[in-house]
PDB file of C-alpha atoms in Angstrom:
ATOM      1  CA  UNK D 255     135.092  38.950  42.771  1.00 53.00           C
ATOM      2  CA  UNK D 256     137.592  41.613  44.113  1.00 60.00           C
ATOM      3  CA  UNK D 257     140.828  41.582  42.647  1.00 68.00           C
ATOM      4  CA  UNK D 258     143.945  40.409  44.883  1.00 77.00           C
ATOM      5  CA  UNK D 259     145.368  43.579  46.301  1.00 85.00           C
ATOM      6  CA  UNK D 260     149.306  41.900  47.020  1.00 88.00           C
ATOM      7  CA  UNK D 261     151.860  43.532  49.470  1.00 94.00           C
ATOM      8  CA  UNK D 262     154.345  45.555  46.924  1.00 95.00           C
ATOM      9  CA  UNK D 263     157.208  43.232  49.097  1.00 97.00           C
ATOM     10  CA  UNK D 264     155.619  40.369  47.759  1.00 96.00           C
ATOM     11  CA  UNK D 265     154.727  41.476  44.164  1.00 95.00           C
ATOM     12  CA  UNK D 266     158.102  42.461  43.851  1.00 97.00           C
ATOM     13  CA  UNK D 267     159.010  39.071  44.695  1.00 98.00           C
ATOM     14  CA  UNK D 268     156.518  37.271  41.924  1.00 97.00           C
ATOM     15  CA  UNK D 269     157.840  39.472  39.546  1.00 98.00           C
ATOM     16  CA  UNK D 270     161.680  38.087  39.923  1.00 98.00           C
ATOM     17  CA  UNK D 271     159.881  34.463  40.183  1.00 98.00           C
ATOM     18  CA  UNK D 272     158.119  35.423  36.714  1.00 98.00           C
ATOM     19  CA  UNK D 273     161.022  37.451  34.827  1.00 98.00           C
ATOM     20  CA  UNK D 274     163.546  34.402  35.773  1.00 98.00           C
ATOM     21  CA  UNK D 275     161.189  31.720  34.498  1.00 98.00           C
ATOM     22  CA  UNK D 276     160.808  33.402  31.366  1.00 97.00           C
ATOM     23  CA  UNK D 277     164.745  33.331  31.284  1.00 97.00           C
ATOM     24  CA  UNK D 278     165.387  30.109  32.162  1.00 97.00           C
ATOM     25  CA  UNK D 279     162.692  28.301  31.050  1.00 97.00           C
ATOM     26  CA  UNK D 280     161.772  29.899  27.744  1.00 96.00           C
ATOM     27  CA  UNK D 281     165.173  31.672  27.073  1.00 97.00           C
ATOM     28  CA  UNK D 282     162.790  35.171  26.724  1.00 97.00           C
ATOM     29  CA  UNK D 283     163.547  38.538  28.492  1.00 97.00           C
ATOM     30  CA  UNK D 284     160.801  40.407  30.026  1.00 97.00           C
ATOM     31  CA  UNK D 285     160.582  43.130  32.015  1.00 98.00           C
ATOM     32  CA  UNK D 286     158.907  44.408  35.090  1.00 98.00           C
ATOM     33  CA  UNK D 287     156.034  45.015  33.617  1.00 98.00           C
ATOM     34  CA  UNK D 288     155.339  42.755  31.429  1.00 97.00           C
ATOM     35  CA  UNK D 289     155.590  40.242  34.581  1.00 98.00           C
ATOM     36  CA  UNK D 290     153.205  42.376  36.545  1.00 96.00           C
ATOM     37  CA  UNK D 291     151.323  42.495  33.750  1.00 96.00           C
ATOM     38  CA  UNK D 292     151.194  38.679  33.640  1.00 97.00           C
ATOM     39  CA  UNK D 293     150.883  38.082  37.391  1.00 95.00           C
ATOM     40  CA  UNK D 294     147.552  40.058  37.399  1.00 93.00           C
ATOM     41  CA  UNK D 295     146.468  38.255  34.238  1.00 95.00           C
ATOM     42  CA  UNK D 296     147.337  34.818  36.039  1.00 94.00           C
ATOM     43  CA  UNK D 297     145.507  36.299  39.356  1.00 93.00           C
ATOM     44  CA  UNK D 298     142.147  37.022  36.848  1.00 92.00           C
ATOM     45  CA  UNK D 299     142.056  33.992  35.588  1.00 94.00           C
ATOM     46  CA  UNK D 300     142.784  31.632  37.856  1.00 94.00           C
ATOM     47  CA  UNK D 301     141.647  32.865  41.151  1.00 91.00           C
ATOM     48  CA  UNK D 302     138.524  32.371  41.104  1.00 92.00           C
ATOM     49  CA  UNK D 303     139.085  28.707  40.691  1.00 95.00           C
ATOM     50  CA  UNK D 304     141.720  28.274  43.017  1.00 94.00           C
ATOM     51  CA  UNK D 305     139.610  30.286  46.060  1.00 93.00           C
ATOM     52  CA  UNK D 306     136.714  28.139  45.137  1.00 96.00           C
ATOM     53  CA  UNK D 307     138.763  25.182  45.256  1.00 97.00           C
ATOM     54  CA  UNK D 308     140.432  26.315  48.769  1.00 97.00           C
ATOM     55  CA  UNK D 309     136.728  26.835  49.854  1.00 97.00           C
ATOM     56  CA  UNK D 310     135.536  23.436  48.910  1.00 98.00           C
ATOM     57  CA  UNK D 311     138.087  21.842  50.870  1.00 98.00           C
ATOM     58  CA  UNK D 312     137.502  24.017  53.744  1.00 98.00           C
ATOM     59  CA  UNK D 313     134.000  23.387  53.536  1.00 98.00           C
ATOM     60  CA  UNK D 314     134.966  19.634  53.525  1.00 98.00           C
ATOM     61  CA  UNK D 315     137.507  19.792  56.627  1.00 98.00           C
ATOM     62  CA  UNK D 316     135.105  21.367  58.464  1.00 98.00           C
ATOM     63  CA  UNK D 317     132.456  18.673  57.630  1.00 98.00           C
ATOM     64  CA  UNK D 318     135.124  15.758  58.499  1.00 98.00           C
ATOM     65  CA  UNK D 319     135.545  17.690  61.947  1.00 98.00           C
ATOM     66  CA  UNK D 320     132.068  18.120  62.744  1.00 98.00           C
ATOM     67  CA  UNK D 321     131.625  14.622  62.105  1.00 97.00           C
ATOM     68  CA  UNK D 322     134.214  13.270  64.202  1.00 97.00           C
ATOM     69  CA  UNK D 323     132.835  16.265  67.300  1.00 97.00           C
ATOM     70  CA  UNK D 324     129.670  14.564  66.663  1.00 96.00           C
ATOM     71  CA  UNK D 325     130.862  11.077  67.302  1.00 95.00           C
ATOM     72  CA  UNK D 326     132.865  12.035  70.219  1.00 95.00           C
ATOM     73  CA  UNK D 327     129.345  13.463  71.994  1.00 95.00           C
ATOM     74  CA  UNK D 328     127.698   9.818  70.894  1.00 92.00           C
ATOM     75  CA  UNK D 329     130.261   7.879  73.167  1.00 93.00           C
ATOM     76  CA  UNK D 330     129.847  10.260  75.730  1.00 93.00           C
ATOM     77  CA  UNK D 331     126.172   9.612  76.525  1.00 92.00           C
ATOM     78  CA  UNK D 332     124.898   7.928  79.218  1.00 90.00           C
ATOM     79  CA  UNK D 333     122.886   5.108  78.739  1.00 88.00           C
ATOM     80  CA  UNK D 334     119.198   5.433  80.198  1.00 88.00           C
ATOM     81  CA  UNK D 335     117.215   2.489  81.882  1.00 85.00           C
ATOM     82  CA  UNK D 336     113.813   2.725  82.167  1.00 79.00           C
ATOM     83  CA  UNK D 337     112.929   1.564  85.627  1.00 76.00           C
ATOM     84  CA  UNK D 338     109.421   0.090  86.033  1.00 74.00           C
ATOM     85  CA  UNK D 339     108.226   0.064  89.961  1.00 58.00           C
TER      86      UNK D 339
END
């Protein structure tokens, strides 16, 4: 799998979500680095399953709407008699 290539406007914005829940949540200090360092871990390890979960429920939308085409071009047919004579 190719690895996430992120705008630098919104790494830079991960990396002030990361630093400031390391402050406030586990009273730790770390640095730029250290969150990009954990952002691209996080991306590694959990990408994977979170595209392959995105494309199961895409595959799954699309199935729902292709049903409900399908039923739409059911009510649209025409019934046919067969005429005898």
């Amino acid at each position: 799998m190719i690895l996430l290539k992120l705008p630098k406007e919104i790494k830079d914005e991960m990396i002030n979500n990361v630093k400031n829940y390391f402050e406030e949540e586990r009273s730790e200090t770390i640095g730029d680095l250290g969150a990009e360092q954990f952002i691209d871990f996080m991306i590694k390890e959990l990408g994977p399953h979170i595209y392959n979960k995105a494309i199961t429920d895409a595959r799954l939308l699309i199935q729902e709407k292709t049903n409900q085409i399908e039923d739409e071009l059911y009510s649209l047919e025409k019934p046919v008699f067969n005429r005898k004579g």
